[in-house]
Coordinates of C-alpha atoms in Angstrom, one line a residue:
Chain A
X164 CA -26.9 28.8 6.9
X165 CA -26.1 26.6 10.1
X166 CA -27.7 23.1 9.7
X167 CA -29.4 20.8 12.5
X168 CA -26.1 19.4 14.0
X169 CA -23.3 22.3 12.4
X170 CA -23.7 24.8 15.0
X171 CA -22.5 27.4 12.4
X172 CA -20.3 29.1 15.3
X173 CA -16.9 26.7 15.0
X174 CA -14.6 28.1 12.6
X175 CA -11.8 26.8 11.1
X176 CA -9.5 30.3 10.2
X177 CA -7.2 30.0 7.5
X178 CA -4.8 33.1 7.8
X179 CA -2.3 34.2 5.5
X180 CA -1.1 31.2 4.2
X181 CA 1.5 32.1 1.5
X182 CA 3.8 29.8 -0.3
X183 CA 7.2 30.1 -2.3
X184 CA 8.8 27.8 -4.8
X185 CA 12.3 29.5 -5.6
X186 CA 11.7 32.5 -6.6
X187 CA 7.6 31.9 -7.7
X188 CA 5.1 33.4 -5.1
X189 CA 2.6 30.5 -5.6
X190 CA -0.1 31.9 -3.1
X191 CA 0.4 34.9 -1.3
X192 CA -1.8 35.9 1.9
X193 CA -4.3 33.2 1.8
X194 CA -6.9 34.1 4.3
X195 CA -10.6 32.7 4.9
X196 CA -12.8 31.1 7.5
X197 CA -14.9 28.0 7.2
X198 CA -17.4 27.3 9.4
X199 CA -19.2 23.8 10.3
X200 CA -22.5 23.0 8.8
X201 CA -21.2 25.1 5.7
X202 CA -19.7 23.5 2.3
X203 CA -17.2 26.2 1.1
X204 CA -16.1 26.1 -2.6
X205 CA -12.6 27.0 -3.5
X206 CA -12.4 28.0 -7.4
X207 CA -10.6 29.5 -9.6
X208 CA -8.4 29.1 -13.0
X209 CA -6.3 26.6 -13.9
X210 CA -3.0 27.1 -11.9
X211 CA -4.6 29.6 -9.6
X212 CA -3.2 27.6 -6.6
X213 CA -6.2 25.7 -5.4
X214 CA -4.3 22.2 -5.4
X215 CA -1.7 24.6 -3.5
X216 CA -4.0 25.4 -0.6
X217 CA -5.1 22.3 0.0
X218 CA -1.9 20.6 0.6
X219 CA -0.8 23.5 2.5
X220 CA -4.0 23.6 5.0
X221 CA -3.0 19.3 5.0
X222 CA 0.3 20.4 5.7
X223 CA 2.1 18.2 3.3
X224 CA 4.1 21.7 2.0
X225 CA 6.3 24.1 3.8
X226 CA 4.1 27.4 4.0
X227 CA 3.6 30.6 5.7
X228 CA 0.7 31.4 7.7
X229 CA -1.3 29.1 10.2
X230 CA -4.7 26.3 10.1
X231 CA -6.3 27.0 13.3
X232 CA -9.9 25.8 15.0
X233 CA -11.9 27.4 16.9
X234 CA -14.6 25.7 18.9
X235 CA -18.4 27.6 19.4
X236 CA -17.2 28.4 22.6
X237 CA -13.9 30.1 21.8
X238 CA -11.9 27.2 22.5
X239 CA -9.1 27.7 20.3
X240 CA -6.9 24.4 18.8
X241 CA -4.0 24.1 16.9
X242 CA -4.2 20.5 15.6
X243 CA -7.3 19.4 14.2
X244 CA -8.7 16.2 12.0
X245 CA -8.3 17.0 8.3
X246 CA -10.6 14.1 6.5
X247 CA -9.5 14.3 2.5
X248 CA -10.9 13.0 -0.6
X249 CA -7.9 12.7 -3.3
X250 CA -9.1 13.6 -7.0
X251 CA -8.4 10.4 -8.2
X252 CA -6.4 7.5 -6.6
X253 CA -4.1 6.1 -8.7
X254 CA -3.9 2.5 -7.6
X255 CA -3.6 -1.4 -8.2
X256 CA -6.9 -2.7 -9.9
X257 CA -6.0 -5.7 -9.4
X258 CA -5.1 -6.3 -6.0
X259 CA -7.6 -8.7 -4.1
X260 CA -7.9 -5.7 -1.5
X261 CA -12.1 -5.3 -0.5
X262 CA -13.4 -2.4 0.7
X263 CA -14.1 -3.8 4.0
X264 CA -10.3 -4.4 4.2
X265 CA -9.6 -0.7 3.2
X266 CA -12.0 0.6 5.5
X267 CA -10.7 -1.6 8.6
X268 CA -6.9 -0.5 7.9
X269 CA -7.1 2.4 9.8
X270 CA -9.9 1.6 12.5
X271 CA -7.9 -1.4 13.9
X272 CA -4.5 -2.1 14.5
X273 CA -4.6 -5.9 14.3
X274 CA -3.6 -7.1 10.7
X275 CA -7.2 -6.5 9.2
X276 CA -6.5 -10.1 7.4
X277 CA -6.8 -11.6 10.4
X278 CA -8.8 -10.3 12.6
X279 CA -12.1 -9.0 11.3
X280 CA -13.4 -7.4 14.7
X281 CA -17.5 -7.6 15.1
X282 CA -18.0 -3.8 16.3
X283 CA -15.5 -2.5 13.8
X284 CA -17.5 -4.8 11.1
X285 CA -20.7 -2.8 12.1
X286 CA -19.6 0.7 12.3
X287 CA -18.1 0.4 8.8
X288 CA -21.9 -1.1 7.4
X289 CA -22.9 2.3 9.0
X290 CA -20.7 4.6 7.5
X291 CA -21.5 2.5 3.8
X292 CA -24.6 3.1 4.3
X293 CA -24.2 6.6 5.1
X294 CA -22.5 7.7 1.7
X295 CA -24.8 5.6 -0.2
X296 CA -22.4 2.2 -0.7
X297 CA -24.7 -0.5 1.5
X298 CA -23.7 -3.6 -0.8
X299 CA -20.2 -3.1 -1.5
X300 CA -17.9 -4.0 1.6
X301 CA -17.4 -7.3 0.5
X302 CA -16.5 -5.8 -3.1
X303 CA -12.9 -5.3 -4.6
X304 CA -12.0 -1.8 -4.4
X305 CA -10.6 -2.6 -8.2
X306 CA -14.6 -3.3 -9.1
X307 CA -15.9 -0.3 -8.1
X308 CA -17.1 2.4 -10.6
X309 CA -15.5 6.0 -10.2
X310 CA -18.2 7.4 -8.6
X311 CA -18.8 4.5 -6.1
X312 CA -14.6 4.4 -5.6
X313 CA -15.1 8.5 -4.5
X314 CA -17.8 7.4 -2.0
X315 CA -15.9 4.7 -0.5
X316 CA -13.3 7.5 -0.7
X317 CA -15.5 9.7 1.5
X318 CA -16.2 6.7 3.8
X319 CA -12.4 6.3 4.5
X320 CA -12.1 10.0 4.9
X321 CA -15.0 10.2 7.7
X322 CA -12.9 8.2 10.3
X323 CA -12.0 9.5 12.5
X324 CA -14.7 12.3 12.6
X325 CA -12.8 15.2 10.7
X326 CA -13.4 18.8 12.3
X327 CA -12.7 19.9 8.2
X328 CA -13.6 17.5 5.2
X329 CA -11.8 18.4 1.5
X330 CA -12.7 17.7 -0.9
X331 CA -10.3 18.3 -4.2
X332 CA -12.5 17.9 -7.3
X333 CA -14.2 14.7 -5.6
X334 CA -16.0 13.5 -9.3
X335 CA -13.4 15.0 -12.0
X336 CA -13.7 11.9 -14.2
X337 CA -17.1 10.8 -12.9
X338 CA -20.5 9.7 -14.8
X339 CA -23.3 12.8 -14.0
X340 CA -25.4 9.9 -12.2
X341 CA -22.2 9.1 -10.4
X342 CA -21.6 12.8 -9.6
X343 CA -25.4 13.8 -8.2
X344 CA -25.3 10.9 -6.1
X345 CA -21.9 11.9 -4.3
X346 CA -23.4 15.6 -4.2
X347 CA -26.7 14.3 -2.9
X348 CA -24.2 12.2 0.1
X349 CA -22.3 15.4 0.7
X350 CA -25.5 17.7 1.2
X351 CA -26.7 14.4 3.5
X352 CA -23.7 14.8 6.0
X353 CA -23.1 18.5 6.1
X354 CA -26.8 18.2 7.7
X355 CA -25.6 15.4 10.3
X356 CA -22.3 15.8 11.1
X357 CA -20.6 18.3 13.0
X358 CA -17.6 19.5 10.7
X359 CA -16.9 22.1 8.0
X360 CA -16.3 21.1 4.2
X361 CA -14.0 22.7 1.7
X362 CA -14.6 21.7 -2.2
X363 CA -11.9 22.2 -4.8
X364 CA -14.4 22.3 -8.0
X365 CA -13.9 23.6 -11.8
X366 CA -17.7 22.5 -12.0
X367 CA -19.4 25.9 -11.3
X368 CA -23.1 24.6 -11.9
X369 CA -22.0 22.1 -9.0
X370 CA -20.6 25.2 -6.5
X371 CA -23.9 27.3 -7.6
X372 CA -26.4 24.2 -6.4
X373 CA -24.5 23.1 -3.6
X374 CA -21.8 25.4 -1.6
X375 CA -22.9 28.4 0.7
X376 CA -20.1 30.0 0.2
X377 CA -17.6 30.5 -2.0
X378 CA -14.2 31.5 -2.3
X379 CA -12.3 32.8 -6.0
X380 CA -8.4 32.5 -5.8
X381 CA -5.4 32.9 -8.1
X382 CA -2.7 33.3 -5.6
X383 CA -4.6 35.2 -3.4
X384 CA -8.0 35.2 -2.5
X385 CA -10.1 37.7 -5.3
X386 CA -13.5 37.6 -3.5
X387 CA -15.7 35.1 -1.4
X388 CA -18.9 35.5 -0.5
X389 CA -22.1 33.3 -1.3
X390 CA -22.1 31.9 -4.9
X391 CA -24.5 34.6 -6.1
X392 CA -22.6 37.3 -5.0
X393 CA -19.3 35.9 -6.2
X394 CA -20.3 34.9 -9.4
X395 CA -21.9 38.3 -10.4
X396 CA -18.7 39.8 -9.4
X397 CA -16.3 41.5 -11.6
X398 CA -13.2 39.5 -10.1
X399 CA -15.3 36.5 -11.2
X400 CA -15.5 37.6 -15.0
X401 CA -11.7 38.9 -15.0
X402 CA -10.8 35.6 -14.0
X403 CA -13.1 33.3 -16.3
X404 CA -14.6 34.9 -18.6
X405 CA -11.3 36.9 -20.2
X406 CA -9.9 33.0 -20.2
X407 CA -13.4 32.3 -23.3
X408 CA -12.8 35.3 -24.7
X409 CA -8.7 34.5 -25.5
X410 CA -10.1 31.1 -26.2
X411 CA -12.7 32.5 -28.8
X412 CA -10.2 34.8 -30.1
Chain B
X112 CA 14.8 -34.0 15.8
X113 CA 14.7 -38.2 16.7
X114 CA 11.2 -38.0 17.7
X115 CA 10.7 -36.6 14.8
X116 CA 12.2 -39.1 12.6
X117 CA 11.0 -42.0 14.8
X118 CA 7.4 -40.4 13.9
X119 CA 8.3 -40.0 10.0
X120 CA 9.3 -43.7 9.7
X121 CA 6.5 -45.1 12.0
X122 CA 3.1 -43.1 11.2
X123 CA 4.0 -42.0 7.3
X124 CA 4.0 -44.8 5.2
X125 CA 6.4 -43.8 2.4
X126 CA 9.9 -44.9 1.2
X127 CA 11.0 -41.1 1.5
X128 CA 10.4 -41.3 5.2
X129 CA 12.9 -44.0 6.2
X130 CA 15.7 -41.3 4.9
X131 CA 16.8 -38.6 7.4
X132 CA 17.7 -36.1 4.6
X133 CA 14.2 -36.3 3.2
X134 CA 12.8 -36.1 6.5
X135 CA 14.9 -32.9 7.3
X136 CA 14.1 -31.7 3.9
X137 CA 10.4 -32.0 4.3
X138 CA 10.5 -30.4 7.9
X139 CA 12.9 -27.3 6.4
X140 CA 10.2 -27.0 3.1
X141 CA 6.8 -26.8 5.6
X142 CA 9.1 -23.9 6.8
X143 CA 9.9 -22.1 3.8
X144 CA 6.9 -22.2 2.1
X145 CA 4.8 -20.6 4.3
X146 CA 7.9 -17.5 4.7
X147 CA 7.7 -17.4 0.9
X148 CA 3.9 -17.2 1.2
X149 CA 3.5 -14.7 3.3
X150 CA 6.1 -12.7 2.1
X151 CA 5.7 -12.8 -1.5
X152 CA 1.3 -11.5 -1.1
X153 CA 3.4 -7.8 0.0
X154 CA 6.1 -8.2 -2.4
X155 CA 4.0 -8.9 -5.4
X156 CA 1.2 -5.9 -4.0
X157 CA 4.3 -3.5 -4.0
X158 CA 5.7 -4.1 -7.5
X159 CA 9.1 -5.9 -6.1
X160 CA 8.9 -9.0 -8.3
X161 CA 12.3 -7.6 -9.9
X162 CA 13.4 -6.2 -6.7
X163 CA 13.5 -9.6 -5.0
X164 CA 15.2 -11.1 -8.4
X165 CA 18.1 -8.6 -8.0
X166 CA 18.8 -9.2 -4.5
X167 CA 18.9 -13.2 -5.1
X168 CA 21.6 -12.4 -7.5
X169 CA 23.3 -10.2 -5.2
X170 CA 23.6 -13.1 -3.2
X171 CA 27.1 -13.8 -5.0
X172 CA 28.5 -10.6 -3.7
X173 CA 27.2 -11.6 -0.3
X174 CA 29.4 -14.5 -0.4
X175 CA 32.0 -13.1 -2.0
X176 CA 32.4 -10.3 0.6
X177 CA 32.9 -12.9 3.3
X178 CA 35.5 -14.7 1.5
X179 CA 37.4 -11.0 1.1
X180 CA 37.2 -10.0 4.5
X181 CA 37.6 -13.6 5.8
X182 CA 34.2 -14.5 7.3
X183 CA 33.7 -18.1 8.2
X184 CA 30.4 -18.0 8.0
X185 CA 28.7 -16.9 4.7
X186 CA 25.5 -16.6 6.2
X187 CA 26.1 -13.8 8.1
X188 CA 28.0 -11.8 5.0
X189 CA 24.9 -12.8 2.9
X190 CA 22.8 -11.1 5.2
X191 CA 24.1 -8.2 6.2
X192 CA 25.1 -7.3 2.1
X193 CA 21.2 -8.5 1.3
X194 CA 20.2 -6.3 3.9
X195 CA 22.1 -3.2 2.8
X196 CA 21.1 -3.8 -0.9
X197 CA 17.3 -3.7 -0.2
X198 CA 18.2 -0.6 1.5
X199 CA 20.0 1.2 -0.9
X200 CA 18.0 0.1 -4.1
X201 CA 14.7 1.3 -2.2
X202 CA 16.1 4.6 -1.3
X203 CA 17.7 5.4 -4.9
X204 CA 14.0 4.2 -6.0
X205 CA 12.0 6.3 -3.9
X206 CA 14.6 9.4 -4.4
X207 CA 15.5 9.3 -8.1
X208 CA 13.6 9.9 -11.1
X209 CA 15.3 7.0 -13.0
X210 CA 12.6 4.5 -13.4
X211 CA 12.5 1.6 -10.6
X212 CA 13.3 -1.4 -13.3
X213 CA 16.2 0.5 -14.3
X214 CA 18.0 1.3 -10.6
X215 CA 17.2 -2.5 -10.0
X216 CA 18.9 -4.0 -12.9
X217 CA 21.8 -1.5 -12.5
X218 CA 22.4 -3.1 -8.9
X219 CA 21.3 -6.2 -10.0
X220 CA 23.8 -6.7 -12.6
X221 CA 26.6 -4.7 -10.5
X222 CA 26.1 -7.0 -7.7
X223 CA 26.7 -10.4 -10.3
X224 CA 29.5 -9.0 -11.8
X225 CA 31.3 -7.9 -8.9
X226 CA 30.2 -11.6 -7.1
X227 CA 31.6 -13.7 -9.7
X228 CA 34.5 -12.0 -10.2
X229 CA 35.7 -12.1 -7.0
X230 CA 34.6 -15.9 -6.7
X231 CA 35.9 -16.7 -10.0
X232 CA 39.4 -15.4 -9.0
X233 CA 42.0 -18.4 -9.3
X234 CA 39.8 -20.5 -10.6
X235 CA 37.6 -21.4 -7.8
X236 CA 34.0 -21.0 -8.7
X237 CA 33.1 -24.3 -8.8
X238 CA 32.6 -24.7 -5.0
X239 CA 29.9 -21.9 -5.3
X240 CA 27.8 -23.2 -8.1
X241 CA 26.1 -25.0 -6.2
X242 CA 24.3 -22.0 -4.6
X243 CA 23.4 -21.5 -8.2
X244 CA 20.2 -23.9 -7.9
X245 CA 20.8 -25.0 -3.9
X246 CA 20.9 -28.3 -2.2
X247 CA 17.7 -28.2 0.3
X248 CA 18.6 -32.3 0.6
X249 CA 21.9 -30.8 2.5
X250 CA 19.8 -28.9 5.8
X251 CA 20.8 -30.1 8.7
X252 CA 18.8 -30.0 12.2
X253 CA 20.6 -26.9 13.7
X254 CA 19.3 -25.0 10.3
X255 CA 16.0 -26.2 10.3
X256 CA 15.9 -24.6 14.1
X257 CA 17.4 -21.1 12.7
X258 CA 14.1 -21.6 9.9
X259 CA 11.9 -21.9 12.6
X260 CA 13.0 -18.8 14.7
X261 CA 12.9 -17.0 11.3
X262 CA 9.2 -17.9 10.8
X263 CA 8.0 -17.1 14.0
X264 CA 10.2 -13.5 14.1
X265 CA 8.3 -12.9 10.9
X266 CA 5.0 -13.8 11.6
X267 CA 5.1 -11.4 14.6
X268 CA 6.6 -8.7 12.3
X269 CA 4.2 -9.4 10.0
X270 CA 1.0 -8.8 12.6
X271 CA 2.5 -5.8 13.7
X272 CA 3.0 -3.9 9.9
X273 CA 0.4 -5.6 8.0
X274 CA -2.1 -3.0 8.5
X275 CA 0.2 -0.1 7.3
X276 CA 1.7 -2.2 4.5
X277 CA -1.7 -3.0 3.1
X278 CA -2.2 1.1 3.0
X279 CA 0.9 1.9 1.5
X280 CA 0.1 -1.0 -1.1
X281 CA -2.4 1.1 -2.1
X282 CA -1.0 4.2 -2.9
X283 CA 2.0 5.5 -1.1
X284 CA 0.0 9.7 -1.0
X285 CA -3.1 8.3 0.9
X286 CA -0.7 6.5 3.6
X287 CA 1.3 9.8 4.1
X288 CA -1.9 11.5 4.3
X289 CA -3.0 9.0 7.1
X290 CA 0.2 9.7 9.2
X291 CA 1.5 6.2 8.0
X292 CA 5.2 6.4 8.2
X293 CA 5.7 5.0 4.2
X294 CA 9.6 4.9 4.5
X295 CA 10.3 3.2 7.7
X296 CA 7.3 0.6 6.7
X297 CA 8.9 -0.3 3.7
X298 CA 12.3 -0.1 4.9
X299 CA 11.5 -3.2 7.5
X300 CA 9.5 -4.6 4.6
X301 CA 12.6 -5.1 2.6
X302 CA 15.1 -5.8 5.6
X303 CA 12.4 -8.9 6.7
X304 CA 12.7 -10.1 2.7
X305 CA 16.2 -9.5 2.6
X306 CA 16.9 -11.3 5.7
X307 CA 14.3 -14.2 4.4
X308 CA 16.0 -14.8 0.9
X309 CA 19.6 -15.2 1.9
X310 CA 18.7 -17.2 4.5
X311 CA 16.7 -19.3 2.5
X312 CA 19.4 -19.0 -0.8
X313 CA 21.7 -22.1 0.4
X314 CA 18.4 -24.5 0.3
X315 CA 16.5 -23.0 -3.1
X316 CA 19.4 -21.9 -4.9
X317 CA 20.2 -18.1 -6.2
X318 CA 18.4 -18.9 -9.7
X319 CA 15.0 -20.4 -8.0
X320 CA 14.4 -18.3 -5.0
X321 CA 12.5 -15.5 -6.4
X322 CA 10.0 -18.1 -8.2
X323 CA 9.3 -19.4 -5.3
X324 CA 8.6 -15.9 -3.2
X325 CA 6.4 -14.5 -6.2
X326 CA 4.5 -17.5 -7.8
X327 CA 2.1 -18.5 -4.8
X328 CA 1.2 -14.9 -4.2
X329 CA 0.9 -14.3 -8.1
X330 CA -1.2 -17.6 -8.2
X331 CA -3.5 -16.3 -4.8
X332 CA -4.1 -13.1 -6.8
X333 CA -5.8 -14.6 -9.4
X334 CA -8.3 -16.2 -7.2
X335 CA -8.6 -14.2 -4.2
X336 CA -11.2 -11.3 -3.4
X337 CA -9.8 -9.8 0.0
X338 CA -7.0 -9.6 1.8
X339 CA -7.9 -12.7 4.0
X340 CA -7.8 -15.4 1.1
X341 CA -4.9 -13.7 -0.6
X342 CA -3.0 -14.5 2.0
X343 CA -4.4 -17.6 3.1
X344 CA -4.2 -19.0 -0.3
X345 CA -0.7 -17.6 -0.9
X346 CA 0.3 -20.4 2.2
X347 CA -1.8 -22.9 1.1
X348 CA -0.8 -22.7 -2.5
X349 CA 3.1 -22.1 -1.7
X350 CA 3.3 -25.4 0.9
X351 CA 1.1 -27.8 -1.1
X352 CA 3.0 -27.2 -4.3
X353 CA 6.3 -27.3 -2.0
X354 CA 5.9 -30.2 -0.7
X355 CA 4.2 -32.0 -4.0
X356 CA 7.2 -30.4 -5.6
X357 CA 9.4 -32.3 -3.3
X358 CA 8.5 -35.7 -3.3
X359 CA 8.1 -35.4 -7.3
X360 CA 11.5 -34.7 -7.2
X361 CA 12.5 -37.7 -4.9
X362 CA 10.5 -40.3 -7.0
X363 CA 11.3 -38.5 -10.3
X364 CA 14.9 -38.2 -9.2
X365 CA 15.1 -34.6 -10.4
X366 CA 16.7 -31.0 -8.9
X367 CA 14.2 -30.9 -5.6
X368 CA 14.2 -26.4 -6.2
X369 CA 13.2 -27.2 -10.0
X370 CA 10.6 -29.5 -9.2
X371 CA 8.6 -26.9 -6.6
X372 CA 9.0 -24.1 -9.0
X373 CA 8.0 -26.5 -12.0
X374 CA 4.5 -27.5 -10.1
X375 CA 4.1 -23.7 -8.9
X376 CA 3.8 -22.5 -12.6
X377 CA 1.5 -25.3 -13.4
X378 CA -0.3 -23.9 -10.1
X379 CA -0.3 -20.7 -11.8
X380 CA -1.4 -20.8 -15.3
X381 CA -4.1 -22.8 -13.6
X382 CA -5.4 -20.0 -11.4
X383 CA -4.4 -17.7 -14.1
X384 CA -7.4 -19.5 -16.4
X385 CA -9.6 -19.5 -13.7
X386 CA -9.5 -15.9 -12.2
X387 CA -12.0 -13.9 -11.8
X388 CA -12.5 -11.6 -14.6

């Protein structure tokens, strides 16, 4: 399912990535390719690991295994540009901070309350009005609503142009207007730009309407394959559906 | 310094003027306030209101460790035990799991006790109280010079962390996640503030310095919408007041440190009504 500018052929491989805590096996021989152009969606139960996986592939947690890249030509790398939408960022409300000044922190390195540079000041009104956020540079990021702070979010996470976008539950907390427009953005840039997207979601309608593939963990990977496919699967009802029946019971 | 004074007495019309102290007082207050200014918009985004409190009061200990190990100078034992204070109290913040009020007021209070006790020994406090509320009518030339250095030093600082600061302000994860170096950024945070306040201690006093770091900034808050008139109106609010504060006090006749943290407030609760909602 290769769009107009992911070439389908780069691949980012995750392979065996396994973690420990003590004497817990908290994932255990992780592997699974993403490619560009394609939205992958990482699901599973509650404590299945998914939060896990993403800090591991960020590398903010000792782990096993290895996040590599591989170009359409072969071209292998070991280092690549992780962009990464948090769940929810805890912050200040009330700090006088604007979203142009959140936006030009890490384009620039002069003190961004100085020096507003004129290029800089463009490129941002580009990428705003890429994820749908025109009007709000000169806005406090305190103002914002959820689903607009997740956009500007996504903004901040598109520089510099990420070979692999995450996303960890992007709209947990969002309204549903909020949350079709960031799914609307996301479908927008997995069509332009050239990178591969990886979506922590609990929100299976959301992973049937918009990821091409999908990958079912709890500690290790169950099944992937396109939503349909998964989700017809008998891993798939083992894992969710004998949760509703416990609850029922 | 004479042209200086030679230009006070002839170009500003005012009885405060034809005095060299006020004159000093004045330069050495245009210096301050715009340190406390620039400071305090950081200190104020990271939560350190207390944190700065606590190291003013450490600033007994300071002196008292250059009386112990017989250091002329109490400037430079002020320093260097403000310095390792900041250091410490951030890393037991950042490492523990004991909340951050509570670390700070442990060291806080630890730092008083252990300052006056050693001052108060045979009786000899008194010649200490007066960095209680501090004499900024006392500066002399040379000091005013070593205020100057400090503000430029800063200001370059300043330009050169801002940026990553600002990030870390926001929330410590997302500055990790940007390859923003959080401890080292905030360990030069607090060693520039460290450095600022006990240098600053003998003129404001031990009681009034923290006031005057975290009022403009708190006032600038209120009415600021970006990062560019926070700061800008941090300075602006923290030398007008200053220097309103200060000739207040010369008319009025009243403790000059009082006076600027007296018209800060009023600053304050003024901005505070008008804030943006």
């Amino acid at each position: 399912m290769a769009s107009e500018n992911g070439c389908g052929l780069c691949k980012i491989k995750v392979d065996k990535i396994g973690v420990k805590k003590g004497t817990d096996v908290l994932l255990s021989d992780v592997s699974f390719e993403l490619h560009c152009g394609e939205l992958t969606a990482l699901i599973g139960v509650n404590g299945a690991g998914k939060t896990t996986l993403v800090k591991s592939i960020l590398g903010e947690i000792k782990h096993q295994g290895t996040v590599s890249f591989e170009s359409h030509c072969g071209q292998k790398l070991s280092k690549i540009t992780i962009g990464y939408v948090p769940q929810h960022l805890d912050f200040d409300r009330s700090a006088p901070i604007s979203v142009e000044d959140f936006l030009m922190i890490g384009r620039t390195v002069s003190p961004v309350c100085f020096i507003k540079k004129k290029k800089i000041s463009r490129e941002l009104d580009e990428i705003l009005e890429t994820v749908g956020c025109k009007d709000l540079k000169e806005k406090r990021l305190g103002d914002l609503s959820g689903g607009e702070l997740q956009r500007v979010m996504l903004a901040n996470a598109l520089y510099p142009t990420p070979e692999l976008l995450i996303l960890d539950e992007p709209v947990s907390g969002v309204d549903a207007s909020g949350s079709e427009k960031f799914y609307e953005v996301i479908s927008d840039l997995k069509q332009h730009y050239h990178m591969a997207i990886a979506m922590v979601s609990h929100d299976l309608g959301i992973v049937r309407d918009y990821a091409d593939n999908v990958v079912l963990i709890n500690k290790s990977v169950l099944k992937s394959g396109n939503a349909k496919s998964v989700f017809s699967s008998d891993e798939f009802s083992q894992s969710f559906y004998s949760l509703s029946k416990e609850a029922e019971e | 310094m004479n042209v200086i004074y030679n230009f006070a007495e002839g170009v500003l019309p005012f009885a405060w003027a034809d005095y060299k102290f006020m004159v000093n007082a004045f330069i050495a207050i245009l210096l301050i306030a715009p340190l406390m200014g620039i400071l305090g918009t950081m200190a104020v985004n990271n939560k350190m209101a207390f944190f700065s409190d606590a190291l003013g009061h450490s600033a007994f200990t300071g002196i008292a460790l250059g009386v112990l190990l017989g250091i002329h100078n109490e400037t430079i034992s002020l320093i260097a035990f403000g310095v390792f204070l900041a250091l410490v109290i951030t890393r037991v913040k950042n490492k523990g799991k004991a909340s951050s009020d509570t670390v700070i007021s442990v060291f806080s209070s630890t730092a008083v006790a252990v300052g006056l006790l050693v001052l108060s020994y045979g009786g000899g406090f008194s010649k200490y109280s007066a960095y209680l509320v501090g004499d900024i009518l006392s500066i002399s030339a040379l000091e005013i010079l070593g205020l100057l250095i400090t503000l430029i030093a800063v200001v370059i600082i300043w330009a050169f962390i801002y940026n990553k600061l600002l990030i870390i302000s926001i929330n410590r994860e997302l500055a990790a996640s940007r390859g923003v170096k959080t401890a080292l950024y905030e360990n030069i945070f607090v060693i520039v503030v460290a450095v600022v306040v006990m240098l600053s201690i003998k003129w404001v006093g031990i009681l009034l310095i923290n006031s005057l770091l975290i009022l403009p900034a708190a006032s600038a808050r209120n009415i600021a919408k970006n990062s560019r008139q926070y700061l800008a109106s941090s300075v602006a609010i923290s030398v007008i007041c200053s220097v309103c504060g200060l000739l207040i006090s010369f008319y009025a006749d009243t403790s000059a440190g009082a006076t600027v943290v007296t018209v800060l407030a009023v600053v304050f609760f003024a901005t505070y009504l008008f804030r943006k909602k």
